[in-house]
Coordinates of C-alpha atoms and ligand atoms in Angstrom, one line a residue:
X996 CA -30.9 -5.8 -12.9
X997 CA -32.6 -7.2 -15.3
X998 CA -33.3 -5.8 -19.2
X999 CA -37.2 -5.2 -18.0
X1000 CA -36.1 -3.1 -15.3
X1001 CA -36.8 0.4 -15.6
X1002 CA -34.2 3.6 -15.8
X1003 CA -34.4 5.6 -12.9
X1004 CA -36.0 8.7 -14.2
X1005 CA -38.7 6.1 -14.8
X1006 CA -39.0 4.2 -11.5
X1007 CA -39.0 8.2 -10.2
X1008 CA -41.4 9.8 -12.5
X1009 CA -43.9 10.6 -10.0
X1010 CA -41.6 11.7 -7.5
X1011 CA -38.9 14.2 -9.1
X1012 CA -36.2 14.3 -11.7
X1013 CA -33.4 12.4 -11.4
X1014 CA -29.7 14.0 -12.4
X1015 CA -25.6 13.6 -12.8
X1016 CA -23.1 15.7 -12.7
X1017 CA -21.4 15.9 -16.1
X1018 CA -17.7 15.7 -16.5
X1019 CA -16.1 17.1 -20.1
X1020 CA -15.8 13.5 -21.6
X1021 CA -19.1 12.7 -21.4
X1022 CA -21.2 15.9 -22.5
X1023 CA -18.1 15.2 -25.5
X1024 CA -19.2 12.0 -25.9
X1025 CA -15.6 10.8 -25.6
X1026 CA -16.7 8.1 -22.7
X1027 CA -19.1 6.0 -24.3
X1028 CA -19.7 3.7 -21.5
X1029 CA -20.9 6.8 -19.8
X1030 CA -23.2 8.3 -22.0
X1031 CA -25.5 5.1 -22.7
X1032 CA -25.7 5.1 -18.8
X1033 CA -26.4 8.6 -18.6
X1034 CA -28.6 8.9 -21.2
X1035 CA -30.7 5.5 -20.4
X1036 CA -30.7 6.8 -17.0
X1037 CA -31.1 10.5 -16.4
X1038 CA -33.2 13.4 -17.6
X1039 CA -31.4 16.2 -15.7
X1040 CA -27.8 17.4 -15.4
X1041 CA -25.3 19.7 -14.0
X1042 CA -21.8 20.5 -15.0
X1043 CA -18.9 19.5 -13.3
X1044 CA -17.0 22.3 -13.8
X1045 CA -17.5 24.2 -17.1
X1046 CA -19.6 26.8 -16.1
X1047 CA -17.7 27.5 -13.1
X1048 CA -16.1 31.3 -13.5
X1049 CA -12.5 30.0 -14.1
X1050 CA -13.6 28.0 -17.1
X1051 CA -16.1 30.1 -18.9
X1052 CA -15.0 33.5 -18.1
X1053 CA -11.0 32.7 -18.0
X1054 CA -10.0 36.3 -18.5
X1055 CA -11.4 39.7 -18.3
X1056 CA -12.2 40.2 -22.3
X1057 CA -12.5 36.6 -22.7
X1058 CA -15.1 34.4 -22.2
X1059 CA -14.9 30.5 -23.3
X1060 CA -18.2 29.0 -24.6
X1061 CA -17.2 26.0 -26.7
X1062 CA -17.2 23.6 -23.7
X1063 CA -20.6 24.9 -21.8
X1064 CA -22.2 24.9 -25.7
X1065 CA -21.5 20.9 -25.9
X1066 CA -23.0 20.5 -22.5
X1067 CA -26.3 22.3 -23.4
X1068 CA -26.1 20.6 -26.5
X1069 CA -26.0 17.4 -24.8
X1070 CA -28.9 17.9 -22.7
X1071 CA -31.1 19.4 -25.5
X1072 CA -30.3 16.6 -27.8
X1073 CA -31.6 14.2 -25.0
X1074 CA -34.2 15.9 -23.6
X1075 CA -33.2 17.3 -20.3
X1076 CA -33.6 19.7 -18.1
X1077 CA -30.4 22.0 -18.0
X1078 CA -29.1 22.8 -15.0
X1079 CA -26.1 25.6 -14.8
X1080 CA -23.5 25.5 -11.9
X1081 CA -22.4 28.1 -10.6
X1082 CA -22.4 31.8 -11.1
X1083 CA -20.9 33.1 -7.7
X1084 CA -18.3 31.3 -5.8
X1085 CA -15.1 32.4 -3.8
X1086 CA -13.4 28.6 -5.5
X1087 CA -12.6 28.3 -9.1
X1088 CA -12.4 32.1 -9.8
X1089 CA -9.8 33.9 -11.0
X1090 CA -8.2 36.6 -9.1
X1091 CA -8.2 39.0 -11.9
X1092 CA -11.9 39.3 -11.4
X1093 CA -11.5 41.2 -8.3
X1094 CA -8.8 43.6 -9.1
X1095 CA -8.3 46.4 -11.8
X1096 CA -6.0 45.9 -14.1
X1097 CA -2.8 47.4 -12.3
X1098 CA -3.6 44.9 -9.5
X1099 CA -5.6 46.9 -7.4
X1100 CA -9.0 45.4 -5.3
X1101 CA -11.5 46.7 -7.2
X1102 CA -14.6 49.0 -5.8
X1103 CA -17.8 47.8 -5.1
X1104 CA -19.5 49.4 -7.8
X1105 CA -16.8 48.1 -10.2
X1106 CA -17.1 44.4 -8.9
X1107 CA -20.8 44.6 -8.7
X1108 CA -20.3 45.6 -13.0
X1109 CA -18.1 42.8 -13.4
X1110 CA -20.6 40.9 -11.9
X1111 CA -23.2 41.9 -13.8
X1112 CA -21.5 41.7 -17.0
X1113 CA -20.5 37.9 -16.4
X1114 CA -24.3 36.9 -15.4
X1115 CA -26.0 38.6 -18.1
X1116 CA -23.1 37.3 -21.0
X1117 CA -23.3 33.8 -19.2
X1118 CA -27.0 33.4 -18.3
X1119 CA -28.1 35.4 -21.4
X1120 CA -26.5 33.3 -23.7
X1121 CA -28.1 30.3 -22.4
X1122 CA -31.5 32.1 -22.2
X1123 CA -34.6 29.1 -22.2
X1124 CA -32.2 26.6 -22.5
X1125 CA -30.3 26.3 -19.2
X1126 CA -33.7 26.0 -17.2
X1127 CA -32.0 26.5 -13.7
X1128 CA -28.9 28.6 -12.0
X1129 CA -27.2 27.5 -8.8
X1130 CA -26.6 31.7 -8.6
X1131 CA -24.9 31.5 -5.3
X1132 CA -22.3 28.5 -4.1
X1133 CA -21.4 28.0 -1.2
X1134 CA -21.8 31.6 0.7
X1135 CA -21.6 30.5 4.7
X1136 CA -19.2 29.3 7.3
X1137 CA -20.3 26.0 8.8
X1138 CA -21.5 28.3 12.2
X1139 CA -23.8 29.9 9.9
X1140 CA -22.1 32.9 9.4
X1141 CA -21.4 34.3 6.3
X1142 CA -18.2 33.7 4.6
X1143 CA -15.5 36.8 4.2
X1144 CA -15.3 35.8 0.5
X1145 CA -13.9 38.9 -1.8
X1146 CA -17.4 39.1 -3.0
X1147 CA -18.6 39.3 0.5
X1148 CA -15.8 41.9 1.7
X1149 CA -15.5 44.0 -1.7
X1150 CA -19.8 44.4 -2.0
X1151 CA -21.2 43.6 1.4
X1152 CA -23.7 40.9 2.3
X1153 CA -26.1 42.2 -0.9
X1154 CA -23.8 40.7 -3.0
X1155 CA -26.2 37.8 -3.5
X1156 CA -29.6 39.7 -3.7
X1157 CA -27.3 42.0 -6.8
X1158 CA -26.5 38.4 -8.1
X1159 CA -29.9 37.0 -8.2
X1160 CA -31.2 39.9 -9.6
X1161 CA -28.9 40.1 -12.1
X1162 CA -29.3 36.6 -13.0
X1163 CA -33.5 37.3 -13.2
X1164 CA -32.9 40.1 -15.5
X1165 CA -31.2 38.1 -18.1
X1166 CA -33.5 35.4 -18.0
X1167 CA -36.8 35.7 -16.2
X1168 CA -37.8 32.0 -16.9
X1169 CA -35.1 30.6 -15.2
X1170 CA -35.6 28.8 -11.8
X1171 CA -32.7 30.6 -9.4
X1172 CA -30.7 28.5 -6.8
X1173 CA -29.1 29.0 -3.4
X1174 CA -26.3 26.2 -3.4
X1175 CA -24.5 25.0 -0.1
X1176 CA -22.8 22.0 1.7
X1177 CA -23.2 20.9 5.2
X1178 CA -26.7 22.2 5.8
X1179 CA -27.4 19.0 8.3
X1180 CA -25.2 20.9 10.5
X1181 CA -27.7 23.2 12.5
X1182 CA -25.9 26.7 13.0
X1183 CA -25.4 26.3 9.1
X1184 CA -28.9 25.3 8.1
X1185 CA -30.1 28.3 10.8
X1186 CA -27.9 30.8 8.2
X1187 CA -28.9 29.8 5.0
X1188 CA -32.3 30.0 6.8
X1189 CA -32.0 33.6 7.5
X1190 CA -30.1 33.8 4.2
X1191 CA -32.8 32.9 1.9
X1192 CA -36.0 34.8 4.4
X1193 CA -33.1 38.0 3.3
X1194 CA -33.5 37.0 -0.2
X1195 CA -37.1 36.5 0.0
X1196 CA -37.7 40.4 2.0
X1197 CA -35.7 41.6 -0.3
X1198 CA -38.3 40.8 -3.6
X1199 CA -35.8 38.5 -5.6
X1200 CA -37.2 35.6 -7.2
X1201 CA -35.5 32.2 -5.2
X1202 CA -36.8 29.4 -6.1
X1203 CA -35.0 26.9 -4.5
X1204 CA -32.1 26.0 -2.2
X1205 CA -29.5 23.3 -3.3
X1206 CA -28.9 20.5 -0.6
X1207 CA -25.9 19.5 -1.7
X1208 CA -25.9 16.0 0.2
X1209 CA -22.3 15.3 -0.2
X1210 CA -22.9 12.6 3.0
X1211 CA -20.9 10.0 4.7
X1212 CA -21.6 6.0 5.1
X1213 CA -23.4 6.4 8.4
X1214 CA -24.0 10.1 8.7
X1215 CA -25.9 12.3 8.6
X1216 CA -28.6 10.4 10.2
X1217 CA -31.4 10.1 7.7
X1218 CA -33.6 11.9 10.7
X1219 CA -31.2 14.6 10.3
X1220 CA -31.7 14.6 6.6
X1221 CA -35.3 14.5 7.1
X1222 CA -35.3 17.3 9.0
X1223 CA -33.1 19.6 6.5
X1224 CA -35.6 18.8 4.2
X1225 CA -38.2 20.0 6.3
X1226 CA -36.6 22.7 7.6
X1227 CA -36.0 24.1 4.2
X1228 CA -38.9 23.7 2.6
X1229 CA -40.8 25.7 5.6
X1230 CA -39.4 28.9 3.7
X1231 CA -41.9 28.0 0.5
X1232 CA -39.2 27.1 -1.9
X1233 CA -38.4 23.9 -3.2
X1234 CA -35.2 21.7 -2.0
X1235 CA -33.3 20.2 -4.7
X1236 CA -30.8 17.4 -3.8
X1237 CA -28.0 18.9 -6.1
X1238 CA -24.4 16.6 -5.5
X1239 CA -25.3 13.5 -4.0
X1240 CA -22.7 10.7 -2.9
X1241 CA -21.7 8.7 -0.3
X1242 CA -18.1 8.9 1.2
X1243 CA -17.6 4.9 1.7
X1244 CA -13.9 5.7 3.3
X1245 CA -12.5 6.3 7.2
X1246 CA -12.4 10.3 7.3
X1247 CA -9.8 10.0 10.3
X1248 CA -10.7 13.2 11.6
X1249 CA -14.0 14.6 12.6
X1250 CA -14.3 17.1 9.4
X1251 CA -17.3 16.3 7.0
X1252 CA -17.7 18.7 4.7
X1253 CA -17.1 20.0 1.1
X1254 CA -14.7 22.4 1.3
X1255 CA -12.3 21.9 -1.3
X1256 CA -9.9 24.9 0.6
X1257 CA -9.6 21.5 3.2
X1258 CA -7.0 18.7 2.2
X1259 CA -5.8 16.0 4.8
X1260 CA -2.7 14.2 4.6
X1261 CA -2.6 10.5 2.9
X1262 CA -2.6 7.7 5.2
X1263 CA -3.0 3.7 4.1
X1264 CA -5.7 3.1 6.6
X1265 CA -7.9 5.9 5.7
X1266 CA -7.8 3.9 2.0
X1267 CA -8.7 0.5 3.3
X1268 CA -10.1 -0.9 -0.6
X1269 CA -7.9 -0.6 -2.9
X1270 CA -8.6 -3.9 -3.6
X1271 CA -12.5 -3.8 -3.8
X1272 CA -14.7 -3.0 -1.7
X1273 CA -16.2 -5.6 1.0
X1274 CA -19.3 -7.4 0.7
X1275 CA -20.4 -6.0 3.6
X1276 CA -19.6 -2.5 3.0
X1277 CA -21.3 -3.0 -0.5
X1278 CA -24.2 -3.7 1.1
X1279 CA -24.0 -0.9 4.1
X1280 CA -23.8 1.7 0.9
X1281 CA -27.1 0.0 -0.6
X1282 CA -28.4 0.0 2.8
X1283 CA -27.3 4.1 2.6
X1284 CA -28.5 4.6 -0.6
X1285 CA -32.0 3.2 0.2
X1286 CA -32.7 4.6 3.3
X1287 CA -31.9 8.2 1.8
X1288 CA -33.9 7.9 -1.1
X1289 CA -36.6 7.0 1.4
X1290 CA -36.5 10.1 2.7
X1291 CA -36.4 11.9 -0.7
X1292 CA -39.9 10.1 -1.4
X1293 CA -41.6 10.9 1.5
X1294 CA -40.9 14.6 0.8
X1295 CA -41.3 14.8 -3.1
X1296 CA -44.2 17.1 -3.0
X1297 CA -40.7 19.5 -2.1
X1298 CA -38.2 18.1 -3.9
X1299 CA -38.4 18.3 -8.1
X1300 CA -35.1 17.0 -8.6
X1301 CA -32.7 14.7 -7.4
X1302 CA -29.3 14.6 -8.6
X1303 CA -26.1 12.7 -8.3
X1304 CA -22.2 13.8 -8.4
X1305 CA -21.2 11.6 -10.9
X1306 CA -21.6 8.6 -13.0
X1307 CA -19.0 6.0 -12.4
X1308 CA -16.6 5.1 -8.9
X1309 CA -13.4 6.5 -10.6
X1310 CA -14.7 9.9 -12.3
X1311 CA -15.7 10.8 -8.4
X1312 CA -14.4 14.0 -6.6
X1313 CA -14.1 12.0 -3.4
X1314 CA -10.8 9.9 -4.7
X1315 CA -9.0 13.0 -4.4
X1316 CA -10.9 14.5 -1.3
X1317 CA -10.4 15.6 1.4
X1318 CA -7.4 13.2 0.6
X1319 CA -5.5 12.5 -2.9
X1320 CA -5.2 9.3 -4.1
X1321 CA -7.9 7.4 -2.6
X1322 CA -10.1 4.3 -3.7
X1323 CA -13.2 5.8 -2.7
X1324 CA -17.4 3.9 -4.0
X1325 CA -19.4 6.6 -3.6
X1326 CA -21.4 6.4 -6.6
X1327 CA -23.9 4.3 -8.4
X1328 CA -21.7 2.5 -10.9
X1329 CA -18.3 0.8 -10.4
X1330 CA -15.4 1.7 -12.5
X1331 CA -16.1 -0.7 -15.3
X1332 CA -19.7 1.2 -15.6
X1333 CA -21.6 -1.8 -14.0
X1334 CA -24.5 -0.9 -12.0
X1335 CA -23.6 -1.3 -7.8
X1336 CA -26.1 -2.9 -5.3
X1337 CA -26.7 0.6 -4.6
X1338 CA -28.1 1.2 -8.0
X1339 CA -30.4 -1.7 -7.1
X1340 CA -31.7 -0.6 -4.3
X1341 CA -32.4 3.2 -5.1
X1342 CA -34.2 2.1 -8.0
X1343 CA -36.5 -0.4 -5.4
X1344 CA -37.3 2.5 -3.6
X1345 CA -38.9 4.1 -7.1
X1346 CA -40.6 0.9 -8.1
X1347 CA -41.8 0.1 -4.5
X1348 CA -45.6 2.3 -3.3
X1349 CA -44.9 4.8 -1.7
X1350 CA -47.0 6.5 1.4
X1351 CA -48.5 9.7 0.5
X1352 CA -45.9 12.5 0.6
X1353 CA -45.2 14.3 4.0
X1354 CA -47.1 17.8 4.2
X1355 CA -43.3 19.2 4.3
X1356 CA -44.3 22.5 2.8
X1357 CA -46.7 25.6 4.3
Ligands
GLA394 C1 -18.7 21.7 -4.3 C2 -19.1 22.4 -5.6 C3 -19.0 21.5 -6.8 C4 -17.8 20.6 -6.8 C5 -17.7 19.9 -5.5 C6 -16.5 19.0 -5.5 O1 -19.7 20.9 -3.8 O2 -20.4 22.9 -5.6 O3 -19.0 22.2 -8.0 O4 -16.7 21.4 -7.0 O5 -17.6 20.9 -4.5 O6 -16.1 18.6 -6.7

């Protein structure tokens, strides 16, 4: 890279905003090296984890804002567009939240209050400055089914149509987001599918669905990725990539996935480079990295954002999953924060023409 090349969100202006997942020392500004890169970079992001119900909401009477404040701070103070994660999940929440305070599941109409009490404190306090809610995470099996989560059990499968509603009441403005993993797999892409056509019958406002993207060296095949995409955008919302990286590692089983519920036992030969990675692996990443923004091009007329989980190599979920203690490359930037030949290459893809976009959407 040279100084004259351009940032990212620059080589991909035409195309769709381009994001990172925040961790707690960067929105802080504790890791320098990571804010000039973010900053020079990006002009969207997400947080990590301080949204999440276990962190902002930590107790029934007690919500805790000073973290998610310094994130939205962050993104005003540069510009970007504010992305909050996530308002509904069955990981990272509490188990008070579903039971009285004797211990006891709630009902669904006191869940549902909960519910609507943390959305409207959360989303309402954020009002026109968080600009877009992943409102749902994560609510199907990979067969497309949907997930016997306590929300799911305690309220029934309107649990999310209460949730975006909810969400839309306290701040029309906002864009709303169904979030999910795995969608290359086809029973699970049929049932967010049906999901989202629910949503849609049922008159709340869905603006998008979150591809998560959380993909492997050499799958899914980037036809398969094309195909989500298309797939997706067929229901007349827009597809965000929300949590891109690439797994660079041996998985030694046949699970691909995000589900954090699922951790595999440590074995050295499913951590082959501890000492670096090969040339020749650098370069299949690139390869990766390239071809899949490809794709993202050639169906930007769908897609308004792009976005990334993570900065650097070493801040990246995947050391730790679905196996602790991993050397894992996934990302853009190497652990001393200097730009990959992946970082190269996606930004070729935004400087190089591009064909006219696919007619993806109806
Ligand atoms: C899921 C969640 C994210 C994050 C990742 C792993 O994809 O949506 O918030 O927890 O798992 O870190």
């Amino acid at each position: 890279m040279t100084d004259a090349a351009p940032a990212l969100k620059d080589a991909f202006k035409d195309c769709f905003r381009i994001g990172v997942a925040l961790n707690q020392a960067t929105f802080t500004g504790e890791d320098t090296n990571a804010v000039a890169i973010v900053k020079a970079q990006f002009n969207t992001i997400t947080p990590e984890n301080v949204l999440k119900w276990e962190s902002v909401h930590p107790e029934p009477n007690k919500f805790a804002f000073d973290l998610p404040d310094q994130y939205v701070a962050f993104g005003e103070k540069n510009g970007m567009f504010i992305i909050g994660h996530t308002l509904v999940w069955h990981n990272q929440t509490p188990k008070w939240v579903f039971q009285d305070d004797k211990g006891n599941e709630l009902s669904r109409d006191a869940l549902l209050n909960r519910l609507k009490e943390h959305i409207s404190t959360v989303v309402g306090r954020y009002k026109g400055r968080v600009r877009g809610w992943d409102v749902v995470n994560e609510a199907l099996n990979d067969d497309g089914s949907m997930r016997k989560t306590p929300w799911y059990r305690i309220i029934g499968d309107d649990y999310l149509i209460k949730a975006f509603q909810f969400a839309h009441e306290a701040d029309p403005a906002a864009e709303l987001y169904y979030n999910e993993f795995a969608l290359d797999k086809r029973g699970k892409r049929k049932g967010a599918i049906a999901l989202i056509k629910k949503l849609q019958t049922a008159g709340v406002p869905v603006t998008g669905i979150g591809y998560q993207a959380h993909v492997k060296l050499e799958t899914p095949s980037v036809a398969v990725v094309d195909k989500v995409i298309t797939d997706l955008a067929a229901l007349g919302i827009k597809v965000m990539i929300t949590e891109l990286d690439v797994d660079a590692l041996p998985s030694g089983k046949s699970y691909a996935g995000a589900d954090i519920d699922k951790l595999a036992k440590y074995r050295a030969s499913l951590d082959p480079y501890t000492n670096g990675l090969p040339a020749e692996v650098q370069k299949k990443l690139a390869e990766r990295y390239r071809d899949l923004f490809r794709v993202f091009v050639k169906h930007r007329d769908v897609i308004p954002r792009v976005t990334f989980w993570g900065v650097e190599d070493g801040g990246s979920w995947l050391n730790s999953f679905p196996i602790r203690g991993r050397t894992n490359y996934p990302l853009l930037w190497d652990r001393q924060y200097r730009p990959k030949p992946a970082f190269d290459a996606v930004l070729q893809v935004g400087i190089e023409p591009s064909p006219s976009p696919s007619k993806s959407s109806k």
